Short mmCIF file of C-alpha atoms and ligand atoms in Angstrom, two decimals:
data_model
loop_
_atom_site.label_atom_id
_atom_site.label_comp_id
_atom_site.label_asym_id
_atom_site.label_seq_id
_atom_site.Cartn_x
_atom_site.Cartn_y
_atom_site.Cartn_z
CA UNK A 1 -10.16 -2.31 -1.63
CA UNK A 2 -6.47 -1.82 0.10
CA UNK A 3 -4.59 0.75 -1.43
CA UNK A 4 -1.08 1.86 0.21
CA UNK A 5 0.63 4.82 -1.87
CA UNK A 6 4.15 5.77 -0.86
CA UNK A 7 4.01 4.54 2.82
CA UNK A 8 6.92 4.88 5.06
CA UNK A 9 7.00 3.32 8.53
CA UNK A 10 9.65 3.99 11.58
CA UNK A 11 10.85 2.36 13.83
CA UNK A 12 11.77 5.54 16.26
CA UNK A 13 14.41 7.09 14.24
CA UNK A 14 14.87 3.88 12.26
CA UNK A 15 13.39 4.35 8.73
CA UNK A 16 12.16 0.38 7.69
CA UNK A 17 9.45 1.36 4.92
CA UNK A 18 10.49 3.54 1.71
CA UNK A 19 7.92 4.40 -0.37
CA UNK A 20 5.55 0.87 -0.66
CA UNK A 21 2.76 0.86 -3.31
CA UNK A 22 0.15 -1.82 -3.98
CA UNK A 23 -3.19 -2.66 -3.58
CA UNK A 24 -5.20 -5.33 -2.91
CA UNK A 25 -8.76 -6.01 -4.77
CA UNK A 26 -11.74 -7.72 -3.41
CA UNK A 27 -11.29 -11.73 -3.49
CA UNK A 28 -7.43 -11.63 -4.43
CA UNK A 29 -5.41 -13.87 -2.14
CA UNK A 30 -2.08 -11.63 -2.70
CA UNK A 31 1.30 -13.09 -1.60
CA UNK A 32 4.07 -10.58 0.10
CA UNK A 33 7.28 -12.14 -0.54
CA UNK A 34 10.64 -10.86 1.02
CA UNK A 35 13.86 -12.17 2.52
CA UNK A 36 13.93 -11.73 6.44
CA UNK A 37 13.87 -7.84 7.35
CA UNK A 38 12.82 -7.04 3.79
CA UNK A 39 9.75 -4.87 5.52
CA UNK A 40 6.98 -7.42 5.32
CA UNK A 41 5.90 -7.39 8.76
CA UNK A 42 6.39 -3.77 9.20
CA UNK A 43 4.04 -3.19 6.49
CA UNK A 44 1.09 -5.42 8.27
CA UNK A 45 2.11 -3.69 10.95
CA UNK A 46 1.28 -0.18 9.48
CA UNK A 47 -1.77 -1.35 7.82
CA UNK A 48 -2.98 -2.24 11.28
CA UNK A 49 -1.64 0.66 12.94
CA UNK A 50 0.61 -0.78 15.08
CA UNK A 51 3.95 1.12 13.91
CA UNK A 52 4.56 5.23 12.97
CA UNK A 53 3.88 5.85 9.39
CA UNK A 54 3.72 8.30 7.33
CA UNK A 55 1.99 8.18 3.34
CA UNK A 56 -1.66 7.04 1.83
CA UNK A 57 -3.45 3.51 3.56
CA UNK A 58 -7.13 3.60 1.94
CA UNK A 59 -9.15 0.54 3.42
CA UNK A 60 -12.98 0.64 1.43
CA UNK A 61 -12.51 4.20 0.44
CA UNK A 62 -11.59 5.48 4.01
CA UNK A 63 -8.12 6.96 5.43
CA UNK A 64 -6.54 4.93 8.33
CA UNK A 65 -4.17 7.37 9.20
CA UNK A 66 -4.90 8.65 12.99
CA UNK A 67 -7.03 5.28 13.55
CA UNK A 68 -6.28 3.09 16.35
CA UNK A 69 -5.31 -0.46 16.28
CA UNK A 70 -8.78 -1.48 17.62
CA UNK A 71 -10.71 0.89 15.60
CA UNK A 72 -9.03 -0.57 12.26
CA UNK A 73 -10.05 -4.21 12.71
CA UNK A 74 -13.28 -3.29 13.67
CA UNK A 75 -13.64 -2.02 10.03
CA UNK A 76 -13.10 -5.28 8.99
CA UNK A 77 -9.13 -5.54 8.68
CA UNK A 78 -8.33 -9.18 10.28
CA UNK A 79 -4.52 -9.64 11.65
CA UNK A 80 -2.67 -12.93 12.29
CA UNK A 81 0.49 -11.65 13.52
CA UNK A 82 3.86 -14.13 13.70
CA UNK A 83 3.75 -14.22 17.24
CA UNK A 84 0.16 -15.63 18.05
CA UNK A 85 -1.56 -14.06 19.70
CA UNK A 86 -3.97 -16.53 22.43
CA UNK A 87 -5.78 -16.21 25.81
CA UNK A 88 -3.24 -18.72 27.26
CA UNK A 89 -5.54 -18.81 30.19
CA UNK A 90 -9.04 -19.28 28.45
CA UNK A 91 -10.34 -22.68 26.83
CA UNK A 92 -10.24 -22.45 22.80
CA UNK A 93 -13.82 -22.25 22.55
CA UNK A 94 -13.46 -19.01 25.01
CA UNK A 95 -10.88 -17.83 22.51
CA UNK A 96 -12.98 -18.00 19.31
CA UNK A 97 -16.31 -16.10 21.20
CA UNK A 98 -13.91 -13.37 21.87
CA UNK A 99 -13.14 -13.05 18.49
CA UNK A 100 -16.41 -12.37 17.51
CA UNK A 101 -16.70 -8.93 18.62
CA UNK A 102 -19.81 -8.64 18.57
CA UNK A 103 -20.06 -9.71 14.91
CA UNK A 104 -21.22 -13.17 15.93
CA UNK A 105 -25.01 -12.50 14.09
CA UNK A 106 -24.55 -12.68 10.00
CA UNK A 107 -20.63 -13.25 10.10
CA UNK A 108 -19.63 -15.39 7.61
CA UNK A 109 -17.97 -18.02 9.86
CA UNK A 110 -19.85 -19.75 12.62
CA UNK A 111 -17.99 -21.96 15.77
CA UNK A 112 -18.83 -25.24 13.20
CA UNK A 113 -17.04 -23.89 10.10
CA UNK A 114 -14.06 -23.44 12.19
CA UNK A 115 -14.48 -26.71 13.93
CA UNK A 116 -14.93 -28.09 10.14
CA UNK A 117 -11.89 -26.57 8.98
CA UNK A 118 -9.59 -27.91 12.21
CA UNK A 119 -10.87 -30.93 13.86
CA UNK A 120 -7.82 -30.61 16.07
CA UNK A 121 -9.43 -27.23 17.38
CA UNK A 122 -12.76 -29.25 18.00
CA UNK A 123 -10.87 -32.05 19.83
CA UNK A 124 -9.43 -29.36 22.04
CA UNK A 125 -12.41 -26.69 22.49
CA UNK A 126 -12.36 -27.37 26.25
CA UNK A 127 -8.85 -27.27 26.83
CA UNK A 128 -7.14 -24.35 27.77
CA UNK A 129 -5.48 -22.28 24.59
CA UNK A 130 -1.73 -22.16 26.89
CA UNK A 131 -1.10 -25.92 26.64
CA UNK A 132 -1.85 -26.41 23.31
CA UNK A 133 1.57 -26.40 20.52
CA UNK A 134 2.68 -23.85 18.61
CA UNK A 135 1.08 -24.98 16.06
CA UNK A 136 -2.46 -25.30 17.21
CA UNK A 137 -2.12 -22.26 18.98
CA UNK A 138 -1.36 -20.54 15.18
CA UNK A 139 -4.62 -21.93 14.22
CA UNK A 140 -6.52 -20.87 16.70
CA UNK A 141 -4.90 -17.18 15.92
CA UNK A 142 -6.46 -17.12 12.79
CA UNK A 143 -9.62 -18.90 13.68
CA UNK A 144 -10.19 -16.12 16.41
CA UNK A 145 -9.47 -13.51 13.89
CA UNK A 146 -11.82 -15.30 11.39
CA UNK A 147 -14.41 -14.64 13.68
CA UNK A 148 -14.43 -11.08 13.54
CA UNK A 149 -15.69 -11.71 10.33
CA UNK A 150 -12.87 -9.33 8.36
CA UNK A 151 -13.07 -8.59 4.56
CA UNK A 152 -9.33 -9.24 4.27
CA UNK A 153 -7.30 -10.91 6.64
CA UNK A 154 -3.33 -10.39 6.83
CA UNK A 155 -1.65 -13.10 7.46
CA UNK A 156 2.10 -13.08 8.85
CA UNK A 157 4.44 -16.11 7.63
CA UNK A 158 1.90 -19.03 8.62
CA UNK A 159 3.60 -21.63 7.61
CA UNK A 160 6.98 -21.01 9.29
CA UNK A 161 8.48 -24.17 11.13
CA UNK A 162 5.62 -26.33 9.99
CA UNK A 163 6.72 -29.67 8.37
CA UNK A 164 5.83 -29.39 4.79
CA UNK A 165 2.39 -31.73 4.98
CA UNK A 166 0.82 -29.05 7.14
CA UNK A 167 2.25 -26.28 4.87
CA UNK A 168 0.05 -27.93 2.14
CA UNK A 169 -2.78 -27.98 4.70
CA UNK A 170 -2.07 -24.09 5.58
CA UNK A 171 -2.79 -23.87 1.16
CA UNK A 172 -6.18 -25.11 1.54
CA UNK A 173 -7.54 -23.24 4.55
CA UNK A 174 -6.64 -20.47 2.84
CA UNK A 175 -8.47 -20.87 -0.33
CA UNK A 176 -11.26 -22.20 1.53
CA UNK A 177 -11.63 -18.47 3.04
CA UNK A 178 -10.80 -17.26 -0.33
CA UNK A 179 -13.97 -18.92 -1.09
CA UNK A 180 -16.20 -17.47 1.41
CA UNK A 181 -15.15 -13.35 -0.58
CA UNK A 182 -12.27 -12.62 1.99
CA UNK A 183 -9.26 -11.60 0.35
CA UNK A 184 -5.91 -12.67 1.82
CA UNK A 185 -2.41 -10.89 2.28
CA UNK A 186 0.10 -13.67 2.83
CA UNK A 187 3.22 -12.43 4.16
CA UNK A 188 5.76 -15.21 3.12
CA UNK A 189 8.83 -16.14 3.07
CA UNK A 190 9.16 -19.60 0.67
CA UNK A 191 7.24 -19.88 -2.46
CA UNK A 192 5.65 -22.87 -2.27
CA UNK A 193 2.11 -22.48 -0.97
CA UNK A 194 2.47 -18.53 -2.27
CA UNK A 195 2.86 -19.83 -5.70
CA UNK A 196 0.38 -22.03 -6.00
CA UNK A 197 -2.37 -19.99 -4.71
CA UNK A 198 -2.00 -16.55 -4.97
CA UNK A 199 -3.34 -14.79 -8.05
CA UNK A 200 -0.87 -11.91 -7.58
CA UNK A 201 2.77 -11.74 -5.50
CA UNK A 202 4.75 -8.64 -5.11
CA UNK A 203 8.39 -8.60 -3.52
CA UNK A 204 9.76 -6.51 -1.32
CA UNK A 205 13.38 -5.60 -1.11
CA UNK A 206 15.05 -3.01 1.68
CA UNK A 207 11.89 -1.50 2.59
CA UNK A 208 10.28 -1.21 -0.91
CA UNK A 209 8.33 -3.39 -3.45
CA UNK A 210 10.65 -4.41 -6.17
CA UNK A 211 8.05 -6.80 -8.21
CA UNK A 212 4.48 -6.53 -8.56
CA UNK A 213 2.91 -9.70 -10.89
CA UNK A 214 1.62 -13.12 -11.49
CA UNK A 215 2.82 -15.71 -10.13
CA UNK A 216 3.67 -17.08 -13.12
CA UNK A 217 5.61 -13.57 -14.08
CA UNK A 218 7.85 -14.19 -10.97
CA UNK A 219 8.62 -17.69 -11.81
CA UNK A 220 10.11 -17.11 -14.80
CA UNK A 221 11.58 -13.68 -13.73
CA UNK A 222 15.30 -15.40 -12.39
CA UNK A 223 16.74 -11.90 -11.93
CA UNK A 224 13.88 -10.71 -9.44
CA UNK A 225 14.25 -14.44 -7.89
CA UNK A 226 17.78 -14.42 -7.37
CA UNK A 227 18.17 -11.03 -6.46
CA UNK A 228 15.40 -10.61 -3.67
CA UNK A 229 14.02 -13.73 -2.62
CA UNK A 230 16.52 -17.32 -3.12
CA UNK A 231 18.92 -17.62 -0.31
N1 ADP B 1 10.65 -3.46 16.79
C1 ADP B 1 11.61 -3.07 15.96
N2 ADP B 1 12.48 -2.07 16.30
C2 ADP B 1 13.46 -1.66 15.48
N3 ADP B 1 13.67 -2.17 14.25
C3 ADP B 1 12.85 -3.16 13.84
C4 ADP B 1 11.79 -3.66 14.67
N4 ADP B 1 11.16 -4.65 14.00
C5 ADP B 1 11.78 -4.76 12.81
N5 ADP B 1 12.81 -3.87 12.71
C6 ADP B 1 13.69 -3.69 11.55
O1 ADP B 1 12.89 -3.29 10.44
C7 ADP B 1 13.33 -3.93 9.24
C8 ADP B 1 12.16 -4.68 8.62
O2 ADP B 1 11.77 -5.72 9.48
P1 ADP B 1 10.47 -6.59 9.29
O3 ADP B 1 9.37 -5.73 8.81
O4 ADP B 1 10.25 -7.37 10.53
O5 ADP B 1 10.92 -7.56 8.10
P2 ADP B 1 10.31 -8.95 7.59
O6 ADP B 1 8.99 -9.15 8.24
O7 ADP B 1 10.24 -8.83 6.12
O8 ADP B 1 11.30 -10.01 8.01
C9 ADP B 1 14.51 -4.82 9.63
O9 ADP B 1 15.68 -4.11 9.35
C10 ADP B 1 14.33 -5.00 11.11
O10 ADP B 1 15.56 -5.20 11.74
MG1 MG B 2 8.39 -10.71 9.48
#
């Protein structure tokens, strides 16, 4: 349903991206694995038309080249980017009706489901988005996306900084949405959670991806491990 053929991004006259191929299909929860400046975010980046590129990006059998940032998520492309990305000045519950876009009739995901999924976020639905942590704030990131109701949602290095106990919770959100037919892109650093519940990971190395399998292929593939992703 995502299918990037030999894309190149730039940064100016900085060239990050060189030649990146893959695809993701309909339900997959696919894991993009990289050292830091590996290309990972540059690639969401792309997809969402938020950096130059150049090369194929085929989103349900359409072209996103030439599409704006706004005009790509409204075709059902969800983006949690590393930095998140809140109304610091409006409550939560403000937060996640701006997310719906319009999409609030059929979506998949209704205010409860996300109140379900982070009691924290239900606790705090009054409270304005700015005070919250870093990490609640993350949350809210995705749940706002979430309610745009996207097919497949990229998500940047979620569990950075988080002790491990939420990284396991970060896991199960994320299958739970599996659950509901949106397929994931997790950008990652670690392979823990990756591991565990992606059906496919690919690696990228200097701009390009360098493995494209199983996660059980990648476990026992030391050379790819060693080479591209241990520190
Ligand atoms: N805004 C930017 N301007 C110039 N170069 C950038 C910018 N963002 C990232 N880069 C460079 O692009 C390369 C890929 O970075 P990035 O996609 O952020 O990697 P990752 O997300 O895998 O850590 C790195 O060499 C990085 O220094
Ligand atoms: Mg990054």
């Amino acid at each position: 349903m995502l299918k990037i053929n030999n894309l190149h991004a730039y940064y100016g006259k900085s060239h990050v991206l060189h030649g990146v191929d893959f695809e993701v299909q309909p339900g997959e929860i696919v894991a993009l694995l990289g050292r830091n400046g590996s290309g990972r975010s540059t690639t969401a980046k792309a997809i969402m038309g938020l950096v130059d590129w150049e090369g194929d990006i085929e989103w349900k059998t359409q072209r996103l080249d030439g599409k704006k940032a706004f005009e790509i998520a409204h075709l059902g492309l969800g983006y949690v980017p590393e930095s998140r990305d809140v109304f610091p000045n409006l409550t939560v519950h403000q937060n996640l009706l701006l997310g719906q876009k319009g999409r609030g009739k059929g979506s998949r995901w209704t205010f409860d489901d996300m109140y379900a999924m982070f009691p924290r976020l239900k606790e705090r639905q009054h409270t304005e988005a700015g005070v919250m942590s870093g990490g609640e704030q993350q949350m809210l990131t995705l749940c706002r996306t979430l309610m745009g109701d996207p097919d497949l949602i990229i998500i940047d290095e979620p569990t950075e900084g988080l002790a491990p106990k939420i990284v396991e919770l970060v896991g199960e959100y994320l299958k739970k949405i599996k659950e509901r037919g949106v397929s994931v892109l997790l950008i990652e650093q670690k392979l823990t959670i990756a591991m565990r519940i992606s059906d496919r990971a690919l690696v990228m190395g200097h701009g390009a991806i360098v493995f494209d399998g199983t996660p059980q292929s990648l476990n026992s593939n030391q050379h790819i491990r060693k080479e591209w992703l241990e520190v």
